[in-house]
Amino acid sequence: MRQKLHYPLRYPWLDLDVDDRSAPVIAVRVDADGTKGEVPDHSHRKGQLVVSFGGGVASSVPGGLWMVPPHCAVWIPSGMAHSNRATANARLYFVYIEAELVDLPKSCCTISISSLLRELIVALSDGVQHDEVRRERLISVLLGELPLMPVQQLHLPLPDEPRLKRIAALLADNPADRRTLGEWAGHLALSESSFARLVVKETGLTFGRWRQQLHLIIAIRELAAGTSVQQVSADLGYESVTAFITMFRKALGKPPAAYINSVAQQT
């Protein structure tokens, strides 16, 4: 049975059940209202774009965590259970789309959103539904532009194996935890080689690469929320800001500030 949606974030509407609406595209504004907010696990028939105009939001789906920095969106296919966690300064739009109308992947992905698409989303959320001809034109352009947007590699695979799920939760709560592969293996009463194989089997990544990806996801979320590079570096347990910037640049091709700015400027 599909869950009824309850949103702790502030909306300009109440009790909207998007699956009861026949409209091909529904766009709504979401305000974090100065505090962190979370939409708990739910699903719906329509596919959903979670679009960030400011701040950051992370979308959690079975087997993965997807980061949505400013001027990006995560595509959540029809019927997929998910939750959304927004930073305190987030400015979000949720766009619900009848899945058969748009040529987007059958799995989650994070995509950049051009300035044209941003304006289309704002217009569709801002009362143009009263002008049906104009609304149909805007929807047609939006559905044509979405498949052309570049994909961002901002995905963290989450293990289903119970022991690894506990470690993932511990590291998410305390990303500065610098226990080694061997120390985590001992924590689970496994040999180092057995633990290493288990992580690769469950996530497709080595333990070091998986932890680095977690750090990148957290770093982008916090940088998008306005946290300084120095503070993010300290929160992630890096010995120096230089070491953090070096890791970030090697992984994403740009230092932190330049990366956040480049994502915001993509069209």
Short mmCIF file of N, CA, C and O in Angstrom, two decimals, residues 6 15 40 69 84 86 117 122 127 136-137 141 148 157 179 191 196 206 235 237 240-241 255 258:
data_model
loop_
_atom_site.label_atom_id
_atom_site.label_comp_id
_atom_site.label_asym_id
_atom_site.label_seq_id
_atom_site.Cartn_x
_atom_site.Cartn_y
_atom_site.Cartn_z
N HIS A 6 3.63 12.82 4.32
CA HIS A 6 3.61 13.85 5.35
C HIS A 6 4.93 14.60 5.28
O HIS A 6 6.00 13.99 5.37
N ASP A 15 -1.57 18.59 1.68
CA ASP A 15 -2.23 17.32 1.36
C ASP A 15 -2.43 17.11 -0.14
O ASP A 15 -3.45 16.60 -0.59
N PRO A 40 10.10 11.66 4.90
CA PRO A 40 10.41 10.25 5.17
C PRO A 40 10.09 9.35 3.98
O PRO A 40 9.53 9.79 2.97
N PRO A 69 23.32 19.00 -5.19
CA PRO A 69 23.84 20.33 -4.89
C PRO A 69 23.03 21.39 -5.63
O PRO A 69 22.15 21.06 -6.44
N ASN A 84 13.97 12.27 1.40
CA ASN A 84 14.75 13.46 1.06
C ASN A 84 15.11 14.21 2.33
O ASN A 84 14.23 14.47 3.16
N ALA A 86 16.97 17.77 3.53
CA ALA A 86 17.41 19.07 3.03
C ALA A 86 18.21 19.83 4.09
O ALA A 86 17.96 19.70 5.29
N LEU A 117 15.74 25.35 -17.86
CA LEU A 117 14.89 24.44 -17.10
C LEU A 117 14.48 25.04 -15.76
O LEU A 117 13.35 24.84 -15.31
N VAL A 122 10.04 27.04 -12.37
CA VAL A 122 9.44 28.13 -11.60
C VAL A 122 8.10 28.52 -12.21
O VAL A 122 7.09 28.68 -11.50
N GLY A 127 1.52 29.15 -11.00
CA GLY A 127 0.18 29.57 -11.40
C GLY A 127 -0.11 29.54 -12.88
O GLY A 127 -1.22 29.91 -13.29
N GLU A 136 0.92 23.78 -21.52
CA GLU A 136 1.28 22.68 -22.41
C GLU A 136 2.55 22.98 -23.18
O GLU A 136 3.38 22.10 -23.39
N ARG A 137 2.74 24.24 -23.60
CA ARG A 137 3.97 24.61 -24.30
C ARG A 137 5.18 24.46 -23.38
O ARG A 137 6.23 23.93 -23.78
N VAL A 141 8.51 21.80 -23.73
CA VAL A 141 9.93 22.20 -23.74
C VAL A 141 10.67 21.49 -22.61
O VAL A 141 11.79 20.98 -22.80
N LEU A 148 18.64 15.98 -22.13
CA LEU A 148 19.89 16.55 -22.65
C LEU A 148 20.83 17.01 -21.55
O LEU A 148 21.98 17.38 -21.83
N PRO A 157 26.87 4.22 -3.10
CA PRO A 157 26.18 2.93 -2.93
C PRO A 157 26.09 2.56 -1.45
O PRO A 157 27.07 2.69 -0.71
N ARG A 179 39.20 5.02 11.59
CA ARG A 179 39.61 3.64 11.77
C ARG A 179 39.99 3.01 10.43
O ARG A 179 39.33 3.23 9.42
N SER A 191 38.49 -11.27 9.22
CA SER A 191 39.85 -10.99 8.77
C SER A 191 39.83 -9.75 7.87
O SER A 191 38.79 -9.41 7.29
N ALA A 196 37.47 -6.78 3.36
CA ALA A 196 37.71 -6.05 2.10
C ALA A 196 36.86 -6.64 0.98
O ALA A 196 36.26 -5.91 0.18
N THR A 206 36.23 -0.37 -3.25
CA THR A 206 37.05 -0.71 -2.10
C THR A 206 36.60 0.11 -0.90
O THR A 206 35.90 1.12 -1.05
N ASP A 235 35.55 18.63 10.01
CA ASP A 235 34.45 17.73 10.33
C ASP A 235 34.66 16.34 9.73
O ASP A 235 34.14 15.35 10.26
N GLY A 237 37.63 14.99 9.41
CA GLY A 237 38.80 14.38 10.04
C GLY A 237 40.09 14.48 9.26
O GLY A 237 41.03 13.72 9.52
N SER A 240 44.72 18.32 7.45
CA SER A 240 44.91 19.69 7.00
C SER A 240 43.89 20.02 5.93
O SER A 240 43.35 19.12 5.26
N VAL A 241 43.64 21.31 5.74
CA VAL A 241 42.74 21.75 4.68
C VAL A 241 43.33 21.37 3.32
O VAL A 241 42.60 20.98 2.40
N PRO A 255 38.90 22.13 -7.16
CA PRO A 255 38.85 22.33 -5.71
C PRO A 255 37.42 22.64 -5.27
O PRO A 255 36.57 23.00 -6.11
N ALA A 258 35.54 25.99 -6.39
CA ALA A 258 35.38 26.04 -7.85
C ALA A 258 34.34 25.02 -8.32
O ALA A 258 33.58 25.29 -9.25
#
